[in-house]
Tab-separated table of C-alpha atoms in Angstrom:
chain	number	residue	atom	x	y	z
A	575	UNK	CA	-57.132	-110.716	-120.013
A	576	UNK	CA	-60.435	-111.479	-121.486
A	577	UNK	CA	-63.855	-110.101	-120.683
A	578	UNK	CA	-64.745	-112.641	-117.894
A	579	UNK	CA	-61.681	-112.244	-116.289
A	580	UNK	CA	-62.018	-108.354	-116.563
A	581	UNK	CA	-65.160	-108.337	-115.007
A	582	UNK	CA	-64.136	-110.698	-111.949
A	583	UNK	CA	-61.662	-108.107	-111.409
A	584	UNK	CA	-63.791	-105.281	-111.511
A	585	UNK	CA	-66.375	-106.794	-109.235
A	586	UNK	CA	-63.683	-107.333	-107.115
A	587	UNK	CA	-62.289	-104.319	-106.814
A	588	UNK	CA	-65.863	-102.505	-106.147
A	589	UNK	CA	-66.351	-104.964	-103.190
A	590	UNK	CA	-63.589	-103.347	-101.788
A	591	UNK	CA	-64.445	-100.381	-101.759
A	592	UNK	CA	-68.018	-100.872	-100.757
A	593	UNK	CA	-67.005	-102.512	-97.540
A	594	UNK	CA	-64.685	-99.573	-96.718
A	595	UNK	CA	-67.790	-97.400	-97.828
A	596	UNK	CA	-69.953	-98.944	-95.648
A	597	UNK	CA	-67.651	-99.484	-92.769
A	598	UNK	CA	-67.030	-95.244	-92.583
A	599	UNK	CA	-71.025	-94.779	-93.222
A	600	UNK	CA	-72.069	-97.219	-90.244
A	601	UNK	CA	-69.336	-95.107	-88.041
A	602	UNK	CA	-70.969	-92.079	-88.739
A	603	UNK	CA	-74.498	-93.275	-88.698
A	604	UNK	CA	-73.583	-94.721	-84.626
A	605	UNK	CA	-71.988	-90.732	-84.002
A	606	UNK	CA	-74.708	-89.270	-85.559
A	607	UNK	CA	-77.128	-90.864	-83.276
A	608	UNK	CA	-76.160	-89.148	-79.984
A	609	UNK	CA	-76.697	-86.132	-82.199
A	610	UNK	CA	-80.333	-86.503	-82.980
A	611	UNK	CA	-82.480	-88.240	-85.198
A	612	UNK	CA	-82.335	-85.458	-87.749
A	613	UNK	CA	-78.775	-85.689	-87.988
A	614	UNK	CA	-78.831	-89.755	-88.201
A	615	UNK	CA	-81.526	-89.013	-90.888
A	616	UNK	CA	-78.955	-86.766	-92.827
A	617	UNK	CA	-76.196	-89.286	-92.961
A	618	UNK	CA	-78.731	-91.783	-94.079
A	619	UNK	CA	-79.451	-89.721	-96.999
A	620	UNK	CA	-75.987	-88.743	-97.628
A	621	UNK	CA	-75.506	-92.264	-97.776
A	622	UNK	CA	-78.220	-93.070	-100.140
A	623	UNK	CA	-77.128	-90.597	-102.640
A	624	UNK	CA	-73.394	-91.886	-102.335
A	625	UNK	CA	-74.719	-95.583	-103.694
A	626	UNK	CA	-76.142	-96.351	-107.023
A	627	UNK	CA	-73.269	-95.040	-108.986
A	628	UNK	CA	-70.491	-97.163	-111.112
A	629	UNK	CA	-67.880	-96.662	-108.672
A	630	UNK	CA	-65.364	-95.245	-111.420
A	631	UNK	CA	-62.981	-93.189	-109.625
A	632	UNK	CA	-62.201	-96.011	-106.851
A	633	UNK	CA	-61.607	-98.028	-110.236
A	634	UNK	CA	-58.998	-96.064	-111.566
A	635	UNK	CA	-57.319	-95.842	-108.693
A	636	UNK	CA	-57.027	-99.439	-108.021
A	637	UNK	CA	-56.671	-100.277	-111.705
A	638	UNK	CA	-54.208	-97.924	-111.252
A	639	UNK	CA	-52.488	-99.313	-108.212
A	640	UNK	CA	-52.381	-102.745	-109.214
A	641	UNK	CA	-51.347	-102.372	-113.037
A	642	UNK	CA	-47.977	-100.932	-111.281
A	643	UNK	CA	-47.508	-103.918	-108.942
A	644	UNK	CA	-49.580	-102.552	-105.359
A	645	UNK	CA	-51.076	-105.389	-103.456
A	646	UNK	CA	-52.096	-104.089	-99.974
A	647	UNK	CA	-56.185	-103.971	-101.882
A	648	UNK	CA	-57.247	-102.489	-98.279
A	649	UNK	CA	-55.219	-99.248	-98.570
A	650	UNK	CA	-55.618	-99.072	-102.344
A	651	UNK	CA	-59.374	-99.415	-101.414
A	652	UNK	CA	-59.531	-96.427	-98.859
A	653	UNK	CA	-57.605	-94.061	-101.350
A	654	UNK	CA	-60.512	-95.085	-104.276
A	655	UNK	CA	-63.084	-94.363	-101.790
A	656	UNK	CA	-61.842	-91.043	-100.936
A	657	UNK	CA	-62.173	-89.861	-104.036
A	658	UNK	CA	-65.494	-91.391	-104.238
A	659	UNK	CA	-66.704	-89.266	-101.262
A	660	UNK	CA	-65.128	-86.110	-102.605
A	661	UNK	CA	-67.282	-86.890	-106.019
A	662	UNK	CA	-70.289	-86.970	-103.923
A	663	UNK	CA	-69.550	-83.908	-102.368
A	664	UNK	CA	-68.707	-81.864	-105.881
A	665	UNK	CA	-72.344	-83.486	-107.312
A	666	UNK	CA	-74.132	-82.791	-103.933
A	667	UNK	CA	-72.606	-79.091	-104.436
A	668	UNK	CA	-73.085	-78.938	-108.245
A	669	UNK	CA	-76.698	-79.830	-107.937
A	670	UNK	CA	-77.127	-77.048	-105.869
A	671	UNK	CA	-75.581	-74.571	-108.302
A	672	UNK	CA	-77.789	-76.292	-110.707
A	673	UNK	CA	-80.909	-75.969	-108.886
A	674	UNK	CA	-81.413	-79.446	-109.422
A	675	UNK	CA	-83.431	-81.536	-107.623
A	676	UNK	CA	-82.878	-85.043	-108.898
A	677	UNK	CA	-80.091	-87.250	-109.997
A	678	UNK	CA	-80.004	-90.730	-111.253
A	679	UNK	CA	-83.593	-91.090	-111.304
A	680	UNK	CA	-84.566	-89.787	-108.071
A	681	UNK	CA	-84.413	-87.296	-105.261
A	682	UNK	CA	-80.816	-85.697	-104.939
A	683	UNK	CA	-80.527	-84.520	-101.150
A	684	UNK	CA	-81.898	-81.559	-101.831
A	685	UNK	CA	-84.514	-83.110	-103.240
A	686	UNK	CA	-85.007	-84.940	-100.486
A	687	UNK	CA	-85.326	-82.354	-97.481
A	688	UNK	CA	-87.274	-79.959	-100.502
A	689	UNK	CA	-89.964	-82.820	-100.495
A	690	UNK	CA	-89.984	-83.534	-96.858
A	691	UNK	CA	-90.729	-79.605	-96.364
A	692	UNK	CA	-93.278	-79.698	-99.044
A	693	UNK	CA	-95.021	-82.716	-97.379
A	694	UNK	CA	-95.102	-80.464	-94.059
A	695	UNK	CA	-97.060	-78.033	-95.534
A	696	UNK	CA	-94.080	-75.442	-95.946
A	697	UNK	CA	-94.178	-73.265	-99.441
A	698	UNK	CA	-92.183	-74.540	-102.107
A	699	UNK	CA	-89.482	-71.503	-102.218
A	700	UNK	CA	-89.106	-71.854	-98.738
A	701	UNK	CA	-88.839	-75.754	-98.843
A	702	UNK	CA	-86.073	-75.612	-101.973
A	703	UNK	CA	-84.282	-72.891	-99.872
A	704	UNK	CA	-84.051	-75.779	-97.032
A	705	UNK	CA	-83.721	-78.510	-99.498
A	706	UNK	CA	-80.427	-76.478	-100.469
A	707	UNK	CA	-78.956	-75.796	-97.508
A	708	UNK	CA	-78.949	-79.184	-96.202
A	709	UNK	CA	-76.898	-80.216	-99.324
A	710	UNK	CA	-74.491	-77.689	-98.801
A	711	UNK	CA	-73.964	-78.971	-94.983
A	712	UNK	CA	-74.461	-83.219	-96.722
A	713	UNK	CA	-71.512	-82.281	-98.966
A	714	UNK	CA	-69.345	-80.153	-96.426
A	715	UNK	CA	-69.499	-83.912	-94.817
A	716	UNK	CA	-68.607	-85.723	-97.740
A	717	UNK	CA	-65.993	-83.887	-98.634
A	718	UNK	CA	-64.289	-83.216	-95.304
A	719	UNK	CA	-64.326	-86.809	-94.598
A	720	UNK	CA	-62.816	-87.534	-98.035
A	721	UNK	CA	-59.362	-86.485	-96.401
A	722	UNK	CA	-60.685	-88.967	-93.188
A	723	UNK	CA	-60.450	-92.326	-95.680
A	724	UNK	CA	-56.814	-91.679	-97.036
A	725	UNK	CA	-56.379	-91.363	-92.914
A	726	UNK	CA	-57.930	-94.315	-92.367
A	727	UNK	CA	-55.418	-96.225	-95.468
A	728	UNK	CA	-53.008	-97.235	-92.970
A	729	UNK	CA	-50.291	-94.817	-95.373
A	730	UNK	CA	-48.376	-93.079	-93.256
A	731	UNK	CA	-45.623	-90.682	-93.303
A	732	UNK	CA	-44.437	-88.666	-97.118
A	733	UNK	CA	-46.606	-91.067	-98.979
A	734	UNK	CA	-49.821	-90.313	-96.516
A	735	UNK	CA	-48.729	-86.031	-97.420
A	736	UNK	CA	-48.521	-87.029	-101.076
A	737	UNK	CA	-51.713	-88.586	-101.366
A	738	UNK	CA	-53.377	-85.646	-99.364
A	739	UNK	CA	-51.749	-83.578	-101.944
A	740	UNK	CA	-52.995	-85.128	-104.825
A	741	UNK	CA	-56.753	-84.952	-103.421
A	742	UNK	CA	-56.144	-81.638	-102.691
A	743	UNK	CA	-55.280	-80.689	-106.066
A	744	UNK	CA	-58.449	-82.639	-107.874
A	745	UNK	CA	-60.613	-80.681	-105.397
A	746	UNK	CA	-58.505	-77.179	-106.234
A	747	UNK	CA	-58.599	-77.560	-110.009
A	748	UNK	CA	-62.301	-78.689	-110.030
A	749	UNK	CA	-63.326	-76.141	-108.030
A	750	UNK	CA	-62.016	-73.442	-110.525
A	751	UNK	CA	-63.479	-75.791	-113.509
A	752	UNK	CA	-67.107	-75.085	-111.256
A	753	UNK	CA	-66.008	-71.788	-111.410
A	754	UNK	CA	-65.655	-71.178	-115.032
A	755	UNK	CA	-68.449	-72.898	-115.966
A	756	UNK	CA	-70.795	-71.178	-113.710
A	757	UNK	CA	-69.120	-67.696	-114.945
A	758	UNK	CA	-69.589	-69.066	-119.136
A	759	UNK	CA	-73.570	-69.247	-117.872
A	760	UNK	CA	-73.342	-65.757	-117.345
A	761	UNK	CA	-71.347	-64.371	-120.151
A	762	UNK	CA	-72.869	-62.275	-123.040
A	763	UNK	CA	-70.213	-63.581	-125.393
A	764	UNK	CA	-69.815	-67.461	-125.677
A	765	UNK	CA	-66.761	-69.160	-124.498
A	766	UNK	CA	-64.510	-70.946	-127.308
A	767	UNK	CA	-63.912	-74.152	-127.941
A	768	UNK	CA	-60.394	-73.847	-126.340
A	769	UNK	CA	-62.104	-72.699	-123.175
A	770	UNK	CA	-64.547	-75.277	-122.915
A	771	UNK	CA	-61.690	-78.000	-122.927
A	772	UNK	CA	-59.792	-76.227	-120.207
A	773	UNK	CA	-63.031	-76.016	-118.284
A	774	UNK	CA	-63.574	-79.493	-118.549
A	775	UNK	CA	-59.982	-80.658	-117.950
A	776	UNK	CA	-60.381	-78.649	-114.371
A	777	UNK	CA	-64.073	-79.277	-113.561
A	778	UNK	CA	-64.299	-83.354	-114.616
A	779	UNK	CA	-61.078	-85.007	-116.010
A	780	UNK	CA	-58.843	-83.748	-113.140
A	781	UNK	CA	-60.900	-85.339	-109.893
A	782	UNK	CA	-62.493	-88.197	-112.236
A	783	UNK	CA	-59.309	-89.705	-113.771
A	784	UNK	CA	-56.096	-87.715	-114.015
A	785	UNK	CA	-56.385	-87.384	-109.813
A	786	UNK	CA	-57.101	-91.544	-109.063
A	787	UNK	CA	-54.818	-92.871	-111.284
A	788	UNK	CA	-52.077	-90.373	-110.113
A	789	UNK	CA	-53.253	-91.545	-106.903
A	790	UNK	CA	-52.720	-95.300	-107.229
A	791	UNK	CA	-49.444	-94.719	-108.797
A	792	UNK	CA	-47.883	-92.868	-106.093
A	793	UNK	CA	-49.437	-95.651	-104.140
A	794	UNK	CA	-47.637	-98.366	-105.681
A	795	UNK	CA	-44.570	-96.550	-105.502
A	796	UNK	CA	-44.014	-96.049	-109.636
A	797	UNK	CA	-41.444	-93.899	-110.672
A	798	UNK	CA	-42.189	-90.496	-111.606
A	799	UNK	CA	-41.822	-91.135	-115.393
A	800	UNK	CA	-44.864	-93.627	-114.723
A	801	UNK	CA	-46.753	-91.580	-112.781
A	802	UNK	CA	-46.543	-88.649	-115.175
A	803	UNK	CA	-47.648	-91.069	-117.761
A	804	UNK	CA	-50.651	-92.052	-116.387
A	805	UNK	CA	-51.550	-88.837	-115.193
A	806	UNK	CA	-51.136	-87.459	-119.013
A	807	UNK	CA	-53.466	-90.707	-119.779
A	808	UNK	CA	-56.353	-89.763	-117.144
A	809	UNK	CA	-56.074	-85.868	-118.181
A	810	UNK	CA	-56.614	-86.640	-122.346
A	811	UNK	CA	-58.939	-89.834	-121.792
A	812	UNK	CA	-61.293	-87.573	-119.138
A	813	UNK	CA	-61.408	-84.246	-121.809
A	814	UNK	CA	-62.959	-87.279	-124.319
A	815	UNK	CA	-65.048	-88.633	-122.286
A	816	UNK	CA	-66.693	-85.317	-121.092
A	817	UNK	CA	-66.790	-84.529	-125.083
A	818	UNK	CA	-68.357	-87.475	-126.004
A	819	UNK	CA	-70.914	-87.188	-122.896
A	820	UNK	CA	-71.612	-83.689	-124.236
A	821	UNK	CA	-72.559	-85.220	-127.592
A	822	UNK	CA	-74.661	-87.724	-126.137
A	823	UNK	CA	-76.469	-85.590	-124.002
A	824	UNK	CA	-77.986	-83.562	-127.341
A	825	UNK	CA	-77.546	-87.050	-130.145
A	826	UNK	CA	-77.963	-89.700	-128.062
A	827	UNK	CA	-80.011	-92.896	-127.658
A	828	UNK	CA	-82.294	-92.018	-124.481
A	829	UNK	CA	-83.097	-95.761	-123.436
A	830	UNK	CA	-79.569	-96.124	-123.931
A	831	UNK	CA	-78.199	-93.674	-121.848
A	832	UNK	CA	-80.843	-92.992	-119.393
A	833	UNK	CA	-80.289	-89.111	-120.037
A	834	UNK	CA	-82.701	-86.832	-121.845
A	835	UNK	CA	-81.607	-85.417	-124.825
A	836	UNK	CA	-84.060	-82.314	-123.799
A	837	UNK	CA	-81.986	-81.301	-120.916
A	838	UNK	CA	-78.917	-79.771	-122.009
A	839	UNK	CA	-80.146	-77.845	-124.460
A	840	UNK	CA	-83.364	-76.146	-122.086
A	841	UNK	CA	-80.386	-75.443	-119.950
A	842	UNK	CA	-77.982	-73.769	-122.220
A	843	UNK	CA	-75.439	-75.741	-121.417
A	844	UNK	CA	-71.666	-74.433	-122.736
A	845	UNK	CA	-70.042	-77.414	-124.873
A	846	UNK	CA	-67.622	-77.751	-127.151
A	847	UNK	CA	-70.692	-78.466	-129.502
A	848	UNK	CA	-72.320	-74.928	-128.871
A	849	UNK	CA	-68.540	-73.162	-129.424
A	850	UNK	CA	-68.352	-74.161	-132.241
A	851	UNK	CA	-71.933	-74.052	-133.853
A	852	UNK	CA	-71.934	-70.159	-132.602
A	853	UNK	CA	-69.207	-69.352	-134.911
A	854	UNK	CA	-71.493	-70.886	-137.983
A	855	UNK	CA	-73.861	-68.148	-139.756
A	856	UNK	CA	-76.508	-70.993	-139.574
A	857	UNK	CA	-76.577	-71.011	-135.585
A	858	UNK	CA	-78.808	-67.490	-136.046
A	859	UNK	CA	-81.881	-69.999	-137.173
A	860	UNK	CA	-81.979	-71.348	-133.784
A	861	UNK	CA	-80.259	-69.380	-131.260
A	862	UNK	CA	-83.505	-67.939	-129.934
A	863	UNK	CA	-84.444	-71.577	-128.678
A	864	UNK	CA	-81.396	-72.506	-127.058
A	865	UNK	CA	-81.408	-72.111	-123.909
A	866	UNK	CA	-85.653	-72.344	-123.916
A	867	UNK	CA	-86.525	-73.732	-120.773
A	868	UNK	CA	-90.245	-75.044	-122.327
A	869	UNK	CA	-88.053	-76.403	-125.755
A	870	UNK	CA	-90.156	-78.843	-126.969
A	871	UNK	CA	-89.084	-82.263	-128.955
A	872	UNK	CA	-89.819	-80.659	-132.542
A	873	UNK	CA	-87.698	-77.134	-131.458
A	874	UNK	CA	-84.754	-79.438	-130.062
A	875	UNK	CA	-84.782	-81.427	-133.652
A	876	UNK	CA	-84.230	-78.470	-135.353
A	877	UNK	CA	-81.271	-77.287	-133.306
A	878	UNK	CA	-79.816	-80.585	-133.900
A	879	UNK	CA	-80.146	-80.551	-137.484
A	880	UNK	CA	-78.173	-76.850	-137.378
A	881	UNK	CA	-75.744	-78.647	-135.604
A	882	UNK	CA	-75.256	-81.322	-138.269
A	883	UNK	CA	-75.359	-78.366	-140.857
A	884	UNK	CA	-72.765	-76.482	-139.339
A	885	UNK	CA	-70.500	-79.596	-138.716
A	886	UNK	CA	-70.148	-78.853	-135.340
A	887	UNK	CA	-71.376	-81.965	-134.736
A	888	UNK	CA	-68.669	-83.701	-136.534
A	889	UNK	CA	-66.037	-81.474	-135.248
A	890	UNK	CA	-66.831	-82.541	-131.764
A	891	UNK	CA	-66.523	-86.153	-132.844
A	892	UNK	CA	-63.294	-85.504	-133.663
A	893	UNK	CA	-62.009	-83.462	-131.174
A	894	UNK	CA	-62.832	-86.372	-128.758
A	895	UNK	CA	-61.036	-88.908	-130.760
A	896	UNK	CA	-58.100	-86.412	-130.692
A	897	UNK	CA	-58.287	-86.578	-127.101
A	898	UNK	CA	-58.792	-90.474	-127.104
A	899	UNK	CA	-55.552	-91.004	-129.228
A	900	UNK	CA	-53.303	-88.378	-127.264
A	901	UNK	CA	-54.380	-90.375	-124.317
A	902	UNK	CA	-53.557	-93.770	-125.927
A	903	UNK	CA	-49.766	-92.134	-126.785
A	904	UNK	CA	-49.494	-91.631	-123.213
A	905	UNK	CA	-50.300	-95.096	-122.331
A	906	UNK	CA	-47.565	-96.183	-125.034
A	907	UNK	CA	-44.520	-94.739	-122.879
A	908	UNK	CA	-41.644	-97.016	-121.758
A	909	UNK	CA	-42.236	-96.276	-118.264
A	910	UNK	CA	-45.385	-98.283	-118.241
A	911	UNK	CA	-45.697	-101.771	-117.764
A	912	UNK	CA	-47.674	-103.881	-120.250
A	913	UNK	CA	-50.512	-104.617	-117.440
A	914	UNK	CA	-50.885	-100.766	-117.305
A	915	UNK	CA	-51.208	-100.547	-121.155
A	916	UNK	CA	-53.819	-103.814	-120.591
A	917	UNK	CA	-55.897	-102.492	-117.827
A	918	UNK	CA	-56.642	-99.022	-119.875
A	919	UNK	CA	-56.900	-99.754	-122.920
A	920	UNK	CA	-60.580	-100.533	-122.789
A	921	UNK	CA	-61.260	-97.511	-121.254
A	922	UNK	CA	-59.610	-96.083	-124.527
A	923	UNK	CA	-61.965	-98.207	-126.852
A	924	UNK	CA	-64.632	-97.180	-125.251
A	925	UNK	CA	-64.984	-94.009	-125.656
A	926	UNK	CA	-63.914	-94.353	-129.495
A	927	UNK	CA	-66.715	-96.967	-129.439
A	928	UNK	CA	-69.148	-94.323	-128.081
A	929	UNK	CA	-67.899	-91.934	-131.116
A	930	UNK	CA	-69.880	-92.930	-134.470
C-alpha cells in the first residue's frame, strides 16, 4: 500500500469516527438542554476539547480491526471512539493533577471555566478552584460515557463483555500509571529507569495502543495467538513512543513539534532521561535547576549539555529503539496476517525515524 492509498484510508477511517463522535455529542448537547444552559455550555466545551486531536487510538483500533479481516466500519468505529472519550477523560483529569490550564494551544476546560470566573470578577484562586472542579465533573462525563459507545456498537452478548473488559483494563492500568507518576513527583529519591518504563507502560502505552488494538482484534474475531501478538506490538511500540516523546520534549525542534522544550524540565518531569542522568556524577552541576520553575533558555542549555555528557541522552535513544524492535518481533509472529504486518509497520518506522 503506498502513501496515497494509506492516507485515503486513514481519512477514512477518522470520518468514521467523527460522525459517531458527533452523533453521541449532539445527543447529549439536546439532554443537556432541559438541564440548563450551564450544563449545555459544559458539553459544548467538553466537546471542544475532545476535537483537534489526531484521532490515534480510534486508528489503532480500526487499523486493528480491519488488518484481521472486520468489515462492519460502524461498530469498529464506536469501539475507536470509546477509547477516544476515555482519552479525553484521563487528559481532562491529568490536567487537573497538573494544574494545567492549557492544552494544544488553548484553554483546557479548566481553563475555560478558570477564565470565565476571572472575567466575572472572581479572584484567581477561587476561579482555578472552579476551573478544576468542572473538569473533574467534564471528565466523569467523558469517561462514563466511554462504556455508552461500545453500547451503542451494536456488539452484543460475550464479545460486548469482552470489549467492556478490555476498556476496563486500559482505564485500571492507567490509572495506577497516574498513580506512580504522581507519587515519583513526590519522592526524595528518584525513580529508576526500570520504573519509569513500567510507569509508562501503565499510564500511556496500555489505553493508547496495547488497549485499541487488543480491542479491534477481539472485534474481528482473531484468534488468541493474534490477539496476544498485537497486544505485545501496542505494549513495546507505546513504551517507544512515550521515550522518544520524552526526548523530544527536552531535544527537540519546537516549530516542529509544537511543544516547548522549557516545559518538562521547569516541571521536573520523571523520564527515563532524568533516571539515568541522576546516576552520572556530572548531574550534581545542574541538579539545582531542574525542576526551576523560572529556568530560563541559557539554564535549560546547560542541563542539556549534562545530559549529552552523561550519555543519558544516548541511552534513551536506545532504549526506545529497543522498544521499537521488540515491538517489530511481535508484529513478525505467524499468527498475523501480512495486512497486519503492513498496516503497522509505519507506525514502527516512525518512531525509529523520530530517533536520530
Amino acid at each position: 500500500m503506498d502513501t496515497h492509498d494509506l492516507v485515503a484510508v486513514s481519512e477514512r477511517r477518522q470520518k468514521h469516527v467523527e460522525r459517531v463522535l458527533s452523533g453521541f455529542f449532539s445527543d447529549s448537547h439536546y439532554r443537556a438542554k432541559d438541564l440548563g444552559a450551564p450544563y449545555a455550555t459544559l458539553w459544548k466545551t467538553l466537546e471542544r476539547n475532545t476535537t483537534g486531536g489526531k484521532r490515534f487510538r480510534p486508528r489503532m483500533v480500526m487499523a486493528a480491526y480491519e488488518a484481521l479481516g472486520g468489515t462492519d466500519m460502524d461498530a469498529s468505529a464506536h469501539v475507536g471512539a470509546a477509547f477516544e472519550l476515555l482519552h479525553t477523560a484521563l487528559i481532562v483529569h491529568d490536567d487537573v493533577i497538573d494544574r494545567d490550564f492549557v492544552r494544544r494551544g488553548g484553554p483546557n476546560v479548566s481553563g475555560s471555566y478558570r477564565d470565565i470566573a476571572t472575567t466575572a470578577g472572581i479572584p484567581l484562586p477561587v476561579a482555578e478552584h472552579r476551573g478544576m472542579s468542572v473538569a473533574i465533573i467534564a471528565g466523569d462525563l467523558a469517561l462514563f460515557n466511554s462504556y455508552r459507545l461500545i453500547d451503542r456498537s451494536g456488539v452484543e452478548g460475550i464479545l460486548r463483555t469482552r470489549l467492556h473488559d478490555i476498556l476496563d483494563e486500559s482505564m485500571f492500568t492507567a490509572a495506577a500509571g497516574e498513580l506512580y507518576d504522581v507519587d515519583f513527583s513526590i519522592r526524595t529519591d528518584p525513580p529508576t529507569v526500570d520504573e519509569i518504563v513500567e510507569m509508562e507502560r501503565l499510564k500511556t502505552a496500555g489505553y493508547s495502543f496495547e488497549g485499541p488494538l487488543i480491542a479491534g482484534a477481539v472485534l474481528a474475531g482473531a484468534s488468541q495467538a493474534a490477539t496476544d501478538a498485537l497486544g505485545a506490538f501496542g505494549r513495546n511500540i507505546g513504551i517507544a513512543y512515550q521515550i522518544v516523546d520524552d526526548l523530544l520534549g527536552v531535544f527537540g525542534d519546537e516549530d516542529a513539534t509544537g511543544k516547548t522544550t522549557l516545559g518538562d524540565l521547569r516541571e521536573g518531569k520523571r523520564t527515563v532521561l532524568l533516571a539515568h542522568a541522576v546516576t552520572q556524577p556530572q548531574w550534581s552541576e545542574v541538579s539545582a535547576l531542574f525542576g526551576s520553575p523560572t529556568l530560563d533558555a541559557g539554564e535549560a542549555e546547560r542541563i542539556r549539555a549534562v545530559l549529552e555528557a552523561t550519555g543519558s541522552r544516548r541511552f534513551a535513544e536506545a532504549l526506545a529503539r529497543d522498544f521499537a524492535n521488540r515491538a517489530w518481533e511481535a508484529l513478525t509472529s505467524d499468527a498475523l496476517p501480512e495486512a497486519a504486518r503492513e498496516e503497522f509497520r509505519p507506525i514502527v518506522a516512525s518512531v525509529l525515524g523520530r530517533v536520530r
